[in-house]
Amino acid sequence: MFEQPGRYGVLCLNSQYRDFFVSLVKELMEAYETDGLWIDMLLYRTMCTCHHCKKRFEDETGYKFPETINMADPVYVKYVRKREEWISEYLDEIKAVVYEKNPDAQGRAE
């Protein structure tokens, strides 16, 4: 978990939390008949500098992880784009679990 202001903590989508959460979605979909799920708060409120994000960024781009928020830095912008990609992948993984159990779940994009 990285430092976040407010009443809740934020867990990194590139950590073991991702597999844990997807397993919870599978469990819910197997236990209950649903029309879909509301997955809330998928965001990065600030830079995640955990070792999972640093390693994944460096492995996928070949660039050294940016140390500061700087929209004028092309490497930082690349990091922002990777975060967007990672969130999309995570959502796709969750949606696949939901649609496998219920192909007619609400919100399915055709």
Short mmCIF file of N, CA and C in Angstrom, two decimals:
data_model
loop_
_atom_site.label_atom_id
_atom_site.label_comp_id
_atom_site.label_asym_id
_atom_site.label_seq_id
_atom_site.Cartn_x
_atom_site.Cartn_y
_atom_site.Cartn_z
N MET A 1 0.86 -1.18 0.00
CA MET A 1 0.00 0.00 0.00
C MET A 1 0.89 1.23 0.00
N PHE A 2 0.54 2.22 -0.78
CA PHE A 2 1.32 3.44 -0.77
C PHE A 2 0.53 4.55 -0.10
N GLU A 3 1.22 5.58 0.31
CA GLU A 3 0.62 6.65 1.11
C GLU A 3 -0.48 7.37 0.36
N GLN A 4 -1.64 7.46 0.96
CA GLN A 4 -2.78 8.15 0.38
C GLN A 4 -3.48 8.93 1.49
N PRO A 5 -3.90 10.14 1.20
CA PRO A 5 -4.68 10.86 2.19
C PRO A 5 -6.11 10.32 2.19
N GLY A 6 -6.83 10.54 3.27
CA GLY A 6 -8.22 10.14 3.31
C GLY A 6 -8.47 8.95 4.20
N ARG A 7 -9.67 8.41 4.08
CA ARG A 7 -10.12 7.37 5.01
C ARG A 7 -9.81 5.95 4.54
N TYR A 8 -9.24 5.78 3.42
CA TYR A 8 -9.00 4.45 2.89
C TYR A 8 -7.57 4.34 2.37
N GLY A 9 -7.12 3.12 2.28
CA GLY A 9 -5.80 2.87 1.71
C GLY A 9 -5.95 2.45 0.26
N VAL A 10 -4.87 2.46 -0.45
CA VAL A 10 -4.87 2.07 -1.85
C VAL A 10 -3.85 0.95 -2.02
N LEU A 11 -4.29 -0.12 -2.66
CA LEU A 11 -3.39 -1.24 -2.91
C LEU A 11 -3.01 -1.24 -4.39
N CYS A 12 -1.79 -1.60 -4.66
CA CYS A 12 -1.28 -1.56 -6.03
C CYS A 12 -1.85 -2.69 -6.88
N LEU A 13 -2.32 -2.34 -8.07
CA LEU A 13 -2.88 -3.33 -9.00
C LEU A 13 -1.80 -4.24 -9.58
N ASN A 14 -0.55 -3.89 -9.40
CA ASN A 14 0.54 -4.72 -9.89
C ASN A 14 1.10 -5.64 -8.81
N SER A 15 0.49 -5.64 -7.66
CA SER A 15 0.94 -6.48 -6.55
C SER A 15 0.10 -7.76 -6.48
N GLN A 16 0.33 -8.55 -5.45
CA GLN A 16 -0.45 -9.77 -5.23
C GLN A 16 -1.91 -9.45 -4.98
N TYR A 17 -2.22 -8.22 -4.65
CA TYR A 17 -3.60 -7.80 -4.44
C TYR A 17 -4.45 -8.09 -5.67
N ARG A 18 -3.89 -7.90 -6.83
CA ARG A 18 -4.63 -8.12 -8.07
C ARG A 18 -5.18 -9.54 -8.14
N ASP A 19 -4.33 -10.53 -7.93
CA ASP A 19 -4.78 -11.93 -7.97
C ASP A 19 -5.80 -12.20 -6.87
N PHE A 20 -5.57 -11.64 -5.70
CA PHE A 20 -6.50 -11.81 -4.58
C PHE A 20 -7.87 -11.26 -4.94
N PHE A 21 -7.91 -10.05 -5.50
CA PHE A 21 -9.20 -9.44 -5.82
C PHE A 21 -9.92 -10.21 -6.92
N VAL A 22 -9.20 -10.62 -7.94
CA VAL A 22 -9.82 -11.39 -9.01
C VAL A 22 -10.38 -12.70 -8.46
N SER A 23 -9.68 -13.30 -7.51
CA SER A 23 -10.20 -14.53 -6.90
C SER A 23 -11.48 -14.25 -6.11
N LEU A 24 -11.58 -13.09 -5.49
CA LEU A 24 -12.82 -12.72 -4.79
C LEU A 24 -13.97 -12.54 -5.78
N VAL A 25 -13.70 -11.93 -6.93
CA VAL A 25 -14.73 -11.77 -7.96
C VAL A 25 -15.20 -13.14 -8.43
N LYS A 26 -14.27 -14.07 -8.65
CA LYS A 26 -14.64 -15.44 -9.05
C LYS A 26 -15.53 -16.08 -8.00
N GLU A 27 -15.14 -15.92 -6.74
CA GLU A 27 -15.93 -16.49 -5.64
C GLU A 27 -17.35 -15.91 -5.61
N LEU A 28 -17.47 -14.62 -5.77
CA LEU A 28 -18.79 -13.98 -5.79
C LEU A 28 -19.63 -14.48 -6.96
N MET A 29 -19.02 -14.56 -8.13
CA MET A 29 -19.75 -14.98 -9.31
C MET A 29 -20.19 -16.45 -9.21
N GLU A 30 -19.41 -17.27 -8.53
CA GLU A 30 -19.79 -18.67 -8.35
C GLU A 30 -20.86 -18.84 -7.28
N ALA A 31 -20.86 -17.98 -6.28
CA ALA A 31 -21.77 -18.12 -5.14
C ALA A 31 -23.14 -17.49 -5.38
N TYR A 32 -23.21 -16.48 -6.25
CA TYR A 32 -24.46 -15.72 -6.42
C TYR A 32 -24.78 -15.53 -7.89
N GLU A 33 -26.08 -15.50 -8.16
CA GLU A 33 -26.55 -15.12 -9.50
C GLU A 33 -26.58 -13.60 -9.52
N THR A 34 -25.86 -13.01 -10.43
CA THR A 34 -25.81 -11.55 -10.49
C THR A 34 -26.03 -11.06 -11.91
N ASP A 35 -26.40 -9.80 -12.00
CA ASP A 35 -26.51 -9.14 -13.30
C ASP A 35 -25.21 -8.42 -13.64
N GLY A 36 -24.29 -8.41 -12.71
CA GLY A 36 -23.01 -7.73 -12.89
C GLY A 36 -22.47 -7.29 -11.55
N LEU A 37 -21.34 -6.64 -11.56
CA LEU A 37 -20.71 -6.14 -10.33
C LEU A 37 -20.34 -4.68 -10.51
N TRP A 38 -20.35 -3.95 -9.42
CA TRP A 38 -19.88 -2.57 -9.39
C TRP A 38 -18.48 -2.59 -8.79
N ILE A 39 -17.49 -2.34 -9.59
CA ILE A 39 -16.10 -2.29 -9.13
C ILE A 39 -15.73 -0.82 -9.04
N ASP A 40 -15.57 -0.35 -7.83
CA ASP A 40 -15.40 1.08 -7.57
C ASP A 40 -13.94 1.43 -7.27
N MET A 41 -13.60 2.66 -7.55
CA MET A 41 -12.32 3.25 -7.14
C MET A 41 -11.10 2.63 -7.82
N LEU A 42 -11.18 2.41 -9.11
CA LEU A 42 -10.01 1.95 -9.85
C LEU A 42 -9.25 3.16 -10.34
N LEU A 43 -8.23 3.51 -9.59
CA LEU A 43 -7.50 4.72 -9.92
C LEU A 43 -6.13 4.72 -9.26
N TYR A 44 -5.31 5.58 -9.75
CA TYR A 44 -4.05 5.92 -9.10
C TYR A 44 -4.18 7.39 -8.73
N ARG A 45 -4.23 7.70 -7.45
CA ARG A 45 -4.38 9.10 -7.04
C ARG A 45 -3.06 9.84 -7.09
N THR A 46 -1.99 9.12 -7.11
CA THR A 46 -0.66 9.72 -7.17
C THR A 46 0.27 8.68 -7.79
N MET A 47 1.54 8.96 -7.81
CA MET A 47 2.51 8.01 -8.35
C MET A 47 2.65 6.84 -7.40
N CYS A 48 2.53 5.64 -7.91
CA CYS A 48 2.82 4.46 -7.10
C CYS A 48 4.29 4.14 -7.35
N THR A 49 5.07 4.16 -6.31
CA THR A 49 6.50 3.90 -6.44
C THR A 49 6.90 2.58 -5.80
N CYS A 50 5.93 1.66 -5.69
CA CYS A 50 6.25 0.36 -5.11
C CYS A 50 7.16 -0.43 -6.06
N HIS A 51 7.79 -1.46 -5.53
CA HIS A 51 8.72 -2.22 -6.36
C HIS A 51 8.02 -2.96 -7.50
N HIS A 52 6.73 -3.28 -7.33
CA HIS A 52 5.98 -3.95 -8.40
C HIS A 52 5.85 -3.03 -9.61
N CYS A 53 5.46 -1.79 -9.36
CA CYS A 53 5.28 -0.82 -10.46
C CYS A 53 6.61 -0.47 -11.10
N LYS A 54 7.63 -0.26 -10.28
CA LYS A 54 8.94 0.08 -10.83
C LYS A 54 9.44 -1.04 -11.75
N LYS A 55 9.36 -2.27 -11.27
CA LYS A 55 9.85 -3.40 -12.06
C LYS A 55 9.03 -3.56 -13.34
N ARG A 56 7.72 -3.52 -13.22
CA ARG A 56 6.88 -3.71 -14.41
C ARG A 56 7.13 -2.62 -15.44
N PHE A 57 7.21 -1.36 -14.98
CA PHE A 57 7.48 -0.26 -15.90
C PHE A 57 8.81 -0.46 -16.61
N GLU A 58 9.85 -0.75 -15.85
CA GLU A 58 11.18 -0.91 -16.43
C GLU A 58 11.24 -2.12 -17.36
N ASP A 59 10.59 -3.22 -16.98
CA ASP A 59 10.57 -4.42 -17.82
C ASP A 59 9.82 -4.17 -19.14
N GLU A 60 8.71 -3.45 -19.06
CA GLU A 60 7.87 -3.25 -20.25
C GLU A 60 8.36 -2.13 -21.16
N THR A 61 9.09 -1.16 -20.61
CA THR A 61 9.49 -0.02 -21.44
C THR A 61 10.99 0.05 -21.70
N GLY A 62 11.78 -0.53 -20.81
CA GLY A 62 13.23 -0.39 -20.92
C GLY A 62 13.76 0.91 -20.34
N TYR A 63 12.85 1.76 -19.84
CA TYR A 63 13.25 3.03 -19.23
C TYR A 63 13.37 2.88 -17.72
N LYS A 64 14.24 3.71 -17.15
CA LYS A 64 14.34 3.78 -15.69
C LYS A 64 13.07 4.45 -15.16
N PHE A 65 12.55 3.95 -14.06
CA PHE A 65 11.32 4.49 -13.47
C PHE A 65 11.50 5.96 -13.13
N PRO A 66 10.55 6.82 -13.51
CA PRO A 66 10.69 8.25 -13.20
C PRO A 66 10.56 8.50 -11.69
N GLU A 67 11.34 9.40 -11.19
CA GLU A 67 11.37 9.67 -9.74
C GLU A 67 10.38 10.74 -9.30
N THR A 68 9.95 11.59 -10.22
CA THR A 68 9.06 12.70 -9.86
C THR A 68 7.94 12.86 -10.88
N ILE A 69 6.87 13.51 -10.43
CA ILE A 69 5.77 13.86 -11.32
C ILE A 69 6.22 15.06 -12.15
N ASN A 70 6.28 14.87 -13.47
CA ASN A 70 6.74 15.93 -14.35
C ASN A 70 6.18 15.66 -15.75
N MET A 71 5.08 16.34 -16.06
CA MET A 71 4.42 16.11 -17.35
C MET A 71 5.27 16.55 -18.54
N ALA A 72 6.35 17.28 -18.30
CA ALA A 72 7.26 17.67 -19.38
C ALA A 72 8.29 16.56 -19.66
N ASP A 73 8.35 15.56 -18.80
CA ASP A 73 9.29 14.46 -18.95
C ASP A 73 8.62 13.34 -19.75
N PRO A 74 9.13 13.04 -20.94
CA PRO A 74 8.51 12.00 -21.76
C PRO A 74 8.46 10.62 -21.07
N VAL A 75 9.41 10.34 -20.20
CA VAL A 75 9.41 9.05 -19.49
C VAL A 75 8.27 9.04 -18.45
N TYR A 76 8.03 10.16 -17.79
CA TYR A 76 6.91 10.23 -16.85
C TYR A 76 5.59 10.06 -17.61
N VAL A 77 5.45 10.70 -18.74
CA VAL A 77 4.23 10.57 -19.55
C VAL A 77 4.05 9.11 -19.96
N LYS A 78 5.13 8.44 -20.31
CA LYS A 78 5.07 7.01 -20.64
C LYS A 78 4.57 6.21 -19.43
N TYR A 79 5.02 6.59 -18.24
CA TYR A 79 4.55 5.93 -17.00
C TYR A 79 3.04 6.14 -16.84
N VAL A 80 2.55 7.34 -17.06
CA VAL A 80 1.12 7.62 -16.95
C VAL A 80 0.34 6.75 -17.93
N ARG A 81 0.83 6.63 -19.15
CA ARG A 81 0.17 5.80 -20.16
C ARG A 81 0.18 4.32 -19.75
N LYS A 82 1.29 3.87 -19.15
CA LYS A 82 1.35 2.48 -18.68
C LYS A 82 0.34 2.26 -17.57
N ARG A 83 0.18 3.21 -16.66
CA ARG A 83 -0.82 3.07 -15.59
C ARG A 83 -2.21 2.91 -16.20
N GLU A 84 -2.52 3.72 -17.21
CA GLU A 84 -3.82 3.60 -17.89
C GLU A 84 -3.97 2.21 -18.49
N GLU A 85 -2.93 1.71 -19.11
CA GLU A 85 -2.94 0.38 -19.71
C GLU A 85 -3.15 -0.69 -18.63
N TRP A 86 -2.45 -0.55 -17.50
CA TRP A 86 -2.57 -1.54 -16.43
C TRP A 86 -3.97 -1.57 -15.84
N ILE A 87 -4.59 -0.42 -15.68
CA ILE A 87 -5.96 -0.37 -15.17
C ILE A 87 -6.90 -1.03 -16.17
N SER A 88 -6.73 -0.77 -17.45
CA SER A 88 -7.57 -1.39 -18.49
C SER A 88 -7.42 -2.91 -18.48
N GLU A 89 -6.19 -3.39 -18.35
CA GLU A 89 -5.95 -4.83 -18.29
C GLU A 89 -6.66 -5.45 -17.08
N TYR A 90 -6.57 -4.78 -15.96
CA TYR A 90 -7.19 -5.24 -14.72
C TYR A 90 -8.71 -5.32 -14.90
N LEU A 91 -9.29 -4.28 -15.47
CA LEU A 91 -10.73 -4.28 -15.73
C LEU A 91 -11.11 -5.41 -16.69
N ASP A 92 -10.33 -5.61 -17.72
CA ASP A 92 -10.60 -6.68 -18.68
C ASP A 92 -10.56 -8.05 -17.99
N GLU A 93 -9.63 -8.22 -17.07
CA GLU A 93 -9.51 -9.48 -16.34
C GLU A 93 -10.75 -9.71 -15.47
N ILE A 94 -11.22 -8.67 -14.80
CA ILE A 94 -12.41 -8.78 -13.97
C ILE A 94 -13.65 -9.04 -14.84
N LYS A 95 -13.77 -8.29 -15.93
CA LYS A 95 -14.91 -8.48 -16.82
C LYS A 95 -14.95 -9.90 -17.38
N ALA A 96 -13.81 -10.45 -17.71
CA ALA A 96 -13.76 -11.82 -18.24
C ALA A 96 -14.33 -12.82 -17.24
N VAL A 97 -14.02 -12.62 -15.96
CA VAL A 97 -14.54 -13.50 -14.92
C VAL A 97 -16.06 -13.36 -14.83
N VAL A 98 -16.55 -12.14 -14.86
CA VAL A 98 -18.00 -11.90 -14.76
C VAL A 98 -18.71 -12.48 -15.98
N TYR A 99 -18.23 -12.20 -17.18
CA TYR A 99 -18.90 -12.63 -18.40
C TYR A 99 -18.78 -14.14 -18.63
N GLU A 100 -17.76 -14.76 -18.06
CA GLU A 100 -17.66 -16.22 -18.16
C GLU A 100 -18.84 -16.87 -17.43
N LYS A 101 -19.18 -16.32 -16.28
CA LYS A 101 -20.29 -16.85 -15.49
C LYS A 101 -21.64 -16.36 -16.02
N ASN A 102 -21.69 -15.11 -16.45
CA ASN A 102 -22.94 -14.54 -16.93
C ASN A 102 -22.68 -13.71 -18.18
N PRO A 103 -22.77 -14.33 -19.35
CA PRO A 103 -22.50 -13.62 -20.61
C PRO A 103 -23.44 -12.43 -20.85
N ASP A 104 -24.58 -12.41 -20.17
CA ASP A 104 -25.54 -11.34 -20.34
C ASP A 104 -25.45 -10.27 -19.24
N ALA A 105 -24.34 -10.24 -18.52
CA ALA A 105 -24.19 -9.27 -17.42
C ALA A 105 -24.37 -7.85 -17.93
N GLN A 106 -24.92 -7.01 -17.09
CA GLN A 106 -25.17 -5.60 -17.45
C GLN A 106 -23.83 -4.90 -17.70
N GLY A 107 -23.88 -3.97 -18.64
CA GLY A 107 -22.69 -3.16 -18.91
C GLY A 107 -21.77 -3.75 -19.94
N ARG A 108 -22.10 -4.91 -20.45
CA ARG A 108 -21.22 -5.53 -21.44
C ARG A 108 -21.20 -4.69 -22.72
N ALA A 109 -20.02 -4.35 -23.13
CA ALA A 109 -19.87 -3.58 -24.37
C ALA A 109 -19.83 -4.55 -25.55
N GLU A 110 -20.58 -4.27 -26.56
CA GLU A 110 -20.61 -5.14 -27.75
C GLU A 110 -19.68 -4.58 -28.80
#
